mmCIF file with all atom_site columns, C-alpha atoms in Angstrom:
data_model
loop_
_atom_site.group_PDB
_atom_site.id
_atom_site.type_symbol
_atom_site.label_atom_id
_atom_site.label_alt_id
_atom_site.label_comp_id
_atom_site.label_asym_id
_atom_site.label_entity_id
_atom_site.label_seq_id
_atom_site.pdbx_PDB_ins_code
_atom_site.Cartn_x
_atom_site.Cartn_y
_atom_site.Cartn_z
_atom_site.occupancy
_atom_site.B_iso_or_equiv
_atom_site.pdbx_formal_charge
_atom_site.auth_seq_id
_atom_site.auth_comp_id
_atom_site.auth_asym_id
_atom_site.auth_atom_id
_atom_site.pdbx_PDB_model_num
ATOM 1   C CA . VAL A 1 1   ? 103.321 108.229 121.713 1.00 0.00 ? 222 VAL A CA 1
ATOM 2   C CA . PRO A 1 2   ? 101.082 111.181 121.426 1.00 0.00 ? 223 PRO A CA 1
ATOM 3   C CA . GLU A 1 3   ? 99.616  111.596 117.328 1.00 0.00 ? 224 GLU A CA 1
ATOM 4   C CA . ASN A 1 4   ? 100.815 115.296 117.540 1.00 0.00 ? 225 ASN A CA 1
ATOM 5   C CA . LEU A 1 5   ? 104.155 114.614 118.211 1.00 0.00 ? 226 LEU A CA 1
ATOM 6   C CA . VAL A 1 6   ? 104.369 111.579 115.440 1.00 0.00 ? 227 VAL A CA 1
ATOM 7   C CA . GLN A 1 7   ? 102.891 113.994 113.048 1.00 0.00 ? 228 GLN A CA 1
ATOM 8   C CA . GLU A 1 8   ? 105.692 116.738 113.776 1.00 0.00 ? 229 GLU A CA 1
ATOM 9   C CA . ILE A 1 9   ? 108.019 113.987 113.612 1.00 0.00 ? 230 ILE A CA 1
ATOM 10  C CA . VAL A 1 10  ? 107.003 113.436 109.951 1.00 0.00 ? 231 VAL A CA 1
ATOM 11  C CA . HIS A 1 11  ? 106.385 116.804 108.818 1.00 0.00 ? 232 HIS A CA 1
ATOM 12  C CA . SER A 1 12  ? 109.691 117.486 109.999 1.00 0.00 ? 233 SER A CA 1
ATOM 13  C CA . ARG A 1 13  ? 111.200 114.508 107.850 1.00 0.00 ? 234 ARG A CA 1
ATOM 14  C CA . LEU A 1 14  ? 109.441 114.894 104.871 1.00 0.00 ? 235 LEU A CA 1
ATOM 15  C CA . LYS A 1 15  ? 110.641 118.682 104.148 1.00 0.00 ? 236 LYS A CA 1
ATOM 16  C CA . GLU A 1 16  ? 114.138 117.679 104.487 1.00 0.00 ? 237 GLU A CA 1
ATOM 17  C CA . HIS A 1 17  ? 115.931 118.462 101.390 1.00 0.00 ? 238 HIS A CA 1
ATOM 18  C CA . ASP A 1 18  ? 116.609 114.412 100.298 1.00 0.00 ? 239 ASP A CA 1
ATOM 19  C CA . CYS A 1 19  ? 112.919 113.781 100.540 1.00 0.00 ? 240 CYS A CA 1
ATOM 20  C CA . GLN A 1 20  ? 111.946 116.784 98.198  1.00 0.00 ? 241 GLN A CA 1
ATOM 21  C CA . ASP A 1 21  ? 114.529 116.098 95.928  1.00 0.00 ? 242 ASP A CA 1
ATOM 22  C CA . LYS A 1 22  ? 114.627 112.189 95.573  1.00 0.00 ? 243 LYS A CA 1
ATOM 23  C CA . GLY A 1 23  ? 111.141 111.512 97.201  1.00 0.00 ? 244 GLY A CA 1
ATOM 24  C CA . TRP A 1 24  ? 109.662 108.974 100.187 1.00 0.00 ? 245 TRP A CA 1
ATOM 25  C CA . ILE A 1 25  ? 108.202 106.050 100.874 1.00 0.00 ? 246 ILE A CA 1
ATOM 26  C CA . MET A 1 26  ? 106.230 105.077 104.511 1.00 0.00 ? 247 MET A CA 1
ATOM 27  C CA . GLU A 1 27  ? 104.455 101.981 105.375 1.00 0.00 ? 248 GLU A CA 1
ATOM 28  C CA . GLY A 1 28  ? 101.083 102.557 107.072 1.00 0.00 ? 249 GLY A CA 1
ATOM 29  C CA . TRP A 1 29  ? 101.198 106.426 106.984 1.00 0.00 ? 250 TRP A CA 1
ATOM 30  C CA . PRO A 1 30  ? 98.475  108.164 106.827 1.00 0.00 ? 251 PRO A CA 1
ATOM 31  C CA . ARG A 1 31  ? 96.537  105.814 109.179 1.00 0.00 ? 252 ARG A CA 1
ATOM 32  C CA . SER A 1 32  ? 93.425  108.678 109.344 1.00 0.00 ? 253 SER A CA 1
ATOM 33  C CA . VAL A 1 33  ? 91.918  110.967 107.243 1.00 0.00 ? 254 VAL A CA 1
ATOM 34  C CA . LYS A 1 34  ? 92.953  113.709 109.703 1.00 0.00 ? 255 LYS A CA 1
ATOM 35  C CA . HIS A 1 35  ? 96.294  112.617 108.723 1.00 0.00 ? 256 HIS A CA 1
ATOM 36  C CA . ALA A 1 36  ? 95.864  112.545 105.050 1.00 0.00 ? 257 ALA A CA 1
ATOM 37  C CA . GLU A 1 37  ? 94.478  116.622 105.153 1.00 0.00 ? 258 GLU A CA 1
ATOM 38  C CA . ASP A 1 38  ? 96.977  117.222 107.729 1.00 0.00 ? 259 ASP A CA 1
ATOM 39  C CA . LEU A 1 39  ? 99.605  116.142 105.179 1.00 0.00 ? 260 LEU A CA 1
ATOM 40  C CA . ILE A 1 40  ? 97.761  117.925 102.078 1.00 0.00 ? 261 ILE A CA 1
ATOM 41  C CA . THR A 1 41  ? 97.547  121.018 104.205 1.00 0.00 ? 262 THR A CA 1
ATOM 42  C CA . HIS A 1 42  ? 100.896 121.492 104.596 1.00 0.00 ? 263 HIS A CA 1
ATOM 43  C CA . ASN A 1 43  ? 102.329 120.370 100.864 1.00 0.00 ? 264 ASN A CA 1
ATOM 44  C CA . LEU A 1 44  ? 103.247 117.057 101.828 1.00 0.00 ? 265 LEU A CA 1
ATOM 45  C CA . GLY A 1 45  ? 100.868 115.174 100.011 1.00 0.00 ? 266 GLY A CA 1
ATOM 46  C CA . PRO A 1 46  ? 102.434 111.816 98.232  1.00 0.00 ? 267 PRO A CA 1
ATOM 47  C CA . THR A 1 47  ? 102.227 111.496 94.765  1.00 0.00 ? 268 THR A CA 1
ATOM 48  C CA . ILE A 1 48  ? 101.838 107.575 94.476  1.00 0.00 ? 269 ILE A CA 1
ATOM 49  C CA . ILE A 1 49  ? 100.121 105.391 96.808  1.00 0.00 ? 270 ILE A CA 1
ATOM 50  C CA . ILE A 1 50  ? 100.901 101.800 96.817  1.00 0.00 ? 271 ILE A CA 1
ATOM 51  C CA . VAL A 1 51  ? 97.736  99.692  98.314  1.00 0.00 ? 272 VAL A CA 1
ATOM 52  C CA . LEU A 1 52  ? 98.883  96.186  98.992  1.00 0.00 ? 273 LEU A CA 1
ATOM 53  C CA . GLU A 1 53  ? 95.760  93.743  99.028  1.00 0.00 ? 274 GLU A CA 1
ATOM 54  C CA . LEU A 1 54  ? 94.855  91.017  100.314 1.00 0.00 ? 275 LEU A CA 1
ATOM 55  C CA . PRO A 1 55  ? 91.669  89.608  101.640 1.00 0.00 ? 276 PRO A CA 1
ATOM 56  C CA . ASP A 1 56  ? 90.571  89.948  105.047 1.00 0.00 ? 277 ASP A CA 1
ATOM 57  C CA . ASP A 1 57  ? 90.846  86.552  106.081 1.00 0.00 ? 278 ASP A CA 1
ATOM 58  C CA . VAL A 1 58  ? 94.506  86.107  105.279 1.00 0.00 ? 279 VAL A CA 1
ATOM 59  C CA . VAL A 1 59  ? 95.329  89.311  107.380 1.00 0.00 ? 280 VAL A CA 1
ATOM 60  C CA . GLU A 1 60  ? 93.423  87.467  110.085 1.00 0.00 ? 281 GLU A CA 1
ATOM 61  C CA . ASP A 1 61  ? 95.718  84.512  109.732 1.00 0.00 ? 282 ASP A CA 1
ATOM 62  C CA . ARG A 1 62  ? 98.940  86.286  109.275 1.00 0.00 ? 283 ARG A CA 1
ATOM 63  C CA . VAL A 1 63  ? 98.357  88.489  112.224 1.00 0.00 ? 284 VAL A CA 1
ATOM 64  C CA . ALA A 1 64  ? 96.770  86.156  114.430 1.00 0.00 ? 285 ALA A CA 1
ATOM 65  C CA . PHE A 1 65  ? 99.288  83.509  114.423 1.00 0.00 ? 286 PHE A CA 1
ATOM 66  C CA . ARG A 1 66  ? 102.707 85.509  115.102 1.00 0.00 ? 287 ARG A CA 1
ATOM 67  C CA . VAL A 1 67  ? 104.151 85.295  118.486 1.00 0.00 ? 288 VAL A CA 1
ATOM 68  C CA . PHE A 1 68  ? 106.986 87.957  119.695 1.00 0.00 ? 289 PHE A CA 1
ATOM 69  C CA . ASN A 1 69  ? 110.132 86.995  121.596 1.00 0.00 ? 290 ASN A CA 1
ATOM 70  C CA . PRO A 1 70  ? 111.061 89.652  124.142 1.00 0.00 ? 291 PRO A CA 1
ATOM 71  C CA . GLU A 1 71  ? 114.727 88.319  124.730 1.00 0.00 ? 292 GLU A CA 1
ATOM 72  C CA . THR A 1 72  ? 115.604 88.586  121.159 1.00 0.00 ? 293 THR A CA 1
ATOM 73  C CA . GLY A 1 73  ? 113.033 91.062  120.008 1.00 0.00 ? 294 GLY A CA 1
ATOM 74  C CA . ARG A 1 74  ? 111.901 88.707  116.742 1.00 0.00 ? 295 ARG A CA 1
ATOM 75  C CA . LEU A 1 75  ? 108.426 88.416  115.974 1.00 0.00 ? 296 LEU A CA 1
ATOM 76  C CA . TYR A 1 76  ? 107.493 84.906  114.116 1.00 0.00 ? 297 TYR A CA 1
ATOM 77  C CA . HIS A 1 77  ? 104.767 83.197  112.600 1.00 0.00 ? 298 HIS A CA 1
ATOM 78  C CA . MET A 1 78  ? 103.795 79.588  114.153 1.00 0.00 ? 299 MET A CA 1
ATOM 79  C CA . THR A 1 79  ? 102.830 78.212  110.899 1.00 0.00 ? 300 THR A CA 1
ATOM 80  C CA . THR A 1 80  ? 105.198 79.583  108.151 1.00 0.00 ? 301 THR A CA 1
ATOM 81  C CA . ASP A 1 81  ? 108.157 81.180  110.079 1.00 0.00 ? 302 ASP A CA 1
ATOM 82  C CA . PRO A 1 82  ? 107.883 79.388  113.173 1.00 0.00 ? 303 PRO A CA 1
ATOM 83  C CA . PRO A 1 83  ? 110.757 80.296  116.388 1.00 0.00 ? 304 PRO A CA 1
ATOM 84  C CA . PRO A 1 84  ? 113.693 77.618  116.753 1.00 0.00 ? 305 PRO A CA 1
ATOM 85  C CA . LEU A 1 85  ? 113.240 74.806  118.975 1.00 0.00 ? 306 LEU A CA 1
ATOM 86  C CA . GLY A 1 86  ? 113.331 75.606  122.364 1.00 0.00 ? 307 GLY A CA 1
ATOM 87  C CA . GLN A 1 87  ? 112.280 79.096  121.924 1.00 0.00 ? 308 GLN A CA 1
ATOM 88  C CA . SER A 1 88  ? 108.555 78.731  121.763 1.00 0.00 ? 309 SER A CA 1
ATOM 89  C CA . ARG A 1 89  ? 108.323 78.900  125.347 1.00 0.00 ? 310 ARG A CA 1
ATOM 90  C CA . LEU A 1 90  ? 109.826 82.229  125.430 1.00 0.00 ? 311 LEU A CA 1
ATOM 91  C CA . CYS A 1 91  ? 107.545 83.435  123.242 1.00 0.00 ? 312 CYS A CA 1
ATOM 92  C CA . THR A 1 92  ? 104.104 85.435  123.621 1.00 0.00 ? 313 THR A CA 1
ATOM 93  C CA . ILE A 1 93  ? 100.921 86.636  121.898 1.00 0.00 ? 314 ILE A CA 1
ATOM 94  C CA . ARG A 1 94  ? 100.871 90.137  121.874 1.00 0.00 ? 315 ARG A CA 1
ATOM 95  C CA . PRO A 1 95  ? 97.994  91.654  123.500 1.00 0.00 ? 316 PRO A CA 1
ATOM 96  C CA . GLN A 1 96  ? 96.467  93.654  120.655 1.00 0.00 ? 317 GLN A CA 1
ATOM 97  C CA . GLU A 1 97  ? 96.905  90.444  118.661 1.00 0.00 ? 318 GLU A CA 1
ATOM 98  C CA . ASN A 1 98  ? 93.829  88.704  119.469 1.00 0.00 ? 319 ASN A CA 1
ATOM 99  C CA . THR A 1 99  ? 91.243  87.758  117.339 1.00 0.00 ? 320 THR A CA 1
ATOM 100 C CA . GLU A 1 100 ? 88.416  90.647  118.568 1.00 0.00 ? 321 GLU A CA 1
ATOM 101 C CA . GLU A 1 101 ? 91.463  93.408  118.102 1.00 0.00 ? 322 GLU A CA 1
ATOM 102 C CA . ILE A 1 102 ? 92.116  92.119  114.790 1.00 0.00 ? 323 ILE A CA 1
ATOM 103 C CA . LEU A 1 103 ? 88.823  91.669  113.327 1.00 0.00 ? 324 LEU A CA 1
ATOM 104 C CA . ALA A 1 104 ? 88.412  95.686  114.522 1.00 0.00 ? 325 ALA A CA 1
ATOM 105 C CA . ARG A 1 105 ? 91.740  96.744  113.100 1.00 0.00 ? 326 ARG A CA 1
ATOM 106 C CA . ILE A 1 106 ? 90.834  95.281  109.734 1.00 0.00 ? 327 ILE A CA 1
ATOM 107 C CA . GLN A 1 107 ? 87.469  96.680  109.644 1.00 0.00 ? 328 GLN A CA 1
ATOM 108 C CA . ALA A 1 108 ? 88.697  100.537 110.666 1.00 0.00 ? 329 ALA A CA 1
ATOM 109 C CA . TYR A 1 109 ? 91.099  99.793  107.505 1.00 0.00 ? 330 TYR A CA 1
ATOM 110 C CA . ASN A 1 110 ? 88.735  98.998  105.027 1.00 0.00 ? 331 ASN A CA 1
ATOM 111 C CA . ASP A 1 111 ? 86.498  101.834 106.541 1.00 0.00 ? 332 ASP A CA 1
ATOM 112 C CA . ASN A 1 112 ? 89.266  104.342 106.238 1.00 0.00 ? 333 ASN A CA 1
ATOM 113 C CA . LEU A 1 113 ? 91.210  103.453 102.998 1.00 0.00 ? 334 LEU A CA 1
ATOM 114 C CA . PRO A 1 114 ? 88.917  104.761 100.522 1.00 0.00 ? 335 PRO A CA 1
ATOM 115 C CA . ARG A 1 115 ? 88.226  108.216 102.683 1.00 0.00 ? 336 ARG A CA 1
ATOM 116 C CA . ILE A 1 116 ? 92.134  108.480 102.871 1.00 0.00 ? 337 ILE A CA 1
ATOM 117 C CA . LEU A 1 117 ? 92.319  108.446 99.259  1.00 0.00 ? 338 LEU A CA 1
ATOM 118 C CA . SER A 1 118 ? 89.927  110.331 98.571  1.00 0.00 ? 339 SER A CA 1
ATOM 119 C CA . VAL A 1 119 ? 91.839  112.809 100.551 1.00 0.00 ? 340 VAL A CA 1
ATOM 120 C CA . LEU A 1 120 ? 94.914  112.515 99.073  1.00 0.00 ? 341 LEU A CA 1
ATOM 121 C CA . GLU A 1 121 ? 94.236  112.316 95.378  1.00 0.00 ? 342 GLU A CA 1
ATOM 122 C CA . GLY A 1 122 ? 91.761  115.464 95.679  1.00 0.00 ? 343 GLY A CA 1
ATOM 123 C CA . GLU A 1 123 ? 92.087  117.521 92.292  1.00 0.00 ? 344 GLU A CA 1
ATOM 124 C CA . ASP A 1 124 ? 95.880  116.766 92.216  1.00 0.00 ? 345 ASP A CA 1
ATOM 125 C CA . LYS A 1 125 ? 95.837  115.236 88.303  1.00 0.00 ? 346 LYS A CA 1
ATOM 126 C CA . ASN A 1 126 ? 99.567  113.309 88.684  1.00 0.00 ? 347 ASN A CA 1
ATOM 127 C CA . PHE A 1 127 ? 98.641  111.334 91.496  1.00 0.00 ? 348 PHE A CA 1
ATOM 128 C CA . ARG A 1 128 ? 98.660  107.564 91.269  1.00 0.00 ? 349 ARG A CA 1
ATOM 129 C CA . ILE A 1 129 ? 97.132  104.960 93.015  1.00 0.00 ? 350 ILE A CA 1
ATOM 130 C CA . ILE A 1 130 ? 98.549  101.499 92.738  1.00 0.00 ? 351 ILE A CA 1
ATOM 131 C CA . ARG A 1 131 ? 96.799  98.415  93.479  1.00 0.00 ? 352 ARG A CA 1
ATOM 132 C CA . GLN A 1 132 ? 98.943  95.488  94.028  1.00 0.00 ? 353 GLN A CA 1
ATOM 133 C CA . ASP A 1 133 ? 97.429  91.389  95.169  1.00 0.00 ? 354 ASP A CA 1
ATOM 134 C CA . VAL A 1 134 ? 100.005 90.024  97.432  1.00 0.00 ? 355 VAL A CA 1
ATOM 135 C CA . ASN A 1 135 ? 98.072  87.185  98.467  1.00 0.00 ? 356 ASN A CA 1
ATOM 136 C CA . CYS A 1 136 ? 100.336 84.869  97.334  1.00 0.00 ? 357 CYS A CA 1
ATOM 137 C CA . THR A 1 137 ? 103.311 82.901  98.644  1.00 0.00 ? 358 THR A CA 1
ATOM 138 C CA . SER A 1 138 ? 106.777 84.379  100.002 1.00 0.00 ? 359 SER A CA 1
ATOM 139 C CA . GLU A 1 139 ? 108.950 82.946  96.845  1.00 0.00 ? 360 GLU A CA 1
ATOM 140 C CA . GLU A 1 140 ? 106.624 85.237  94.749  1.00 0.00 ? 361 GLU A CA 1
ATOM 141 C CA . PHE A 1 141 ? 107.558 88.292  96.863  1.00 0.00 ? 362 PHE A CA 1
ATOM 142 C CA . ASP A 1 142 ? 110.719 89.436  94.482  1.00 0.00 ? 363 ASP A CA 1
ATOM 143 C CA . SER A 1 143 ? 108.374 89.278  91.152  1.00 0.00 ? 364 SER A CA 1
ATOM 144 C CA . ILE A 1 144 ? 105.810 91.753  93.164  1.00 0.00 ? 365 ILE A CA 1
ATOM 145 C CA . ALA A 1 145 ? 108.676 94.034  94.125  1.00 0.00 ? 366 ALA A CA 1
ATOM 146 C CA . ASP A 1 146 ? 109.789 94.088  90.308  1.00 0.00 ? 367 ASP A CA 1
ATOM 147 C CA . SER A 1 147 ? 106.338 94.945  89.201  1.00 0.00 ? 368 SER A CA 1
ATOM 148 C CA . LEU A 1 148 ? 105.973 97.924  91.904  1.00 0.00 ? 369 LEU A CA 1
ATOM 149 C CA . ALA A 1 149 ? 109.633 99.447  90.714  1.00 0.00 ? 370 ALA A CA 1
ATOM 150 C CA . ARG A 1 150 ? 108.796 99.365  87.677  1.00 0.00 ? 371 ARG A CA 1
ATOM 151 C CA . ALA A 1 151 ? 105.124 100.694 88.380  1.00 0.00 ? 372 ALA A CA 1
ATOM 152 C CA . ILE A 1 152 ? 106.798 103.625 90.147  1.00 0.00 ? 373 ILE A CA 1
ATOM 153 C CA . GLY A 1 153 ? 109.231 104.271 87.638  1.00 0.00 ? 374 GLY A CA 1
ATOM 154 C CA . VAL A 1 154 ? 112.577 103.209 89.923  1.00 0.00 ? 375 VAL A CA 1
#
């Protein structure tokens, strides 16, 4: 999907009344300084950014061991959430999830995040960055969700 089309869709949606009145949540956006600058230029910048922090080697492991079942559309993790018996043979590793590609994506994220946050923060005194360690077990996710909800006032 062309980047300019994605930006148009994001802008259009963020200008809707419900987003303007109640706020919005997006995962993984903005992905670049250009995206962040574009949000600010169009007066659509967020007031809160939640940064989920995880060591790079854990990110690599979580992505590297994923497999995709094209028949069901389901994503599995070979060690923490393996496919049911008999389905492993149907699963594939997505081409963009080889070790070299994963490491490049992690590096790009680490390089871009400080600059993106700086653009979004700008001169806005009400802008907040909430950093949350998510290097935990799945059983701890509920307490993390509760903590984040309190931090953003939900």
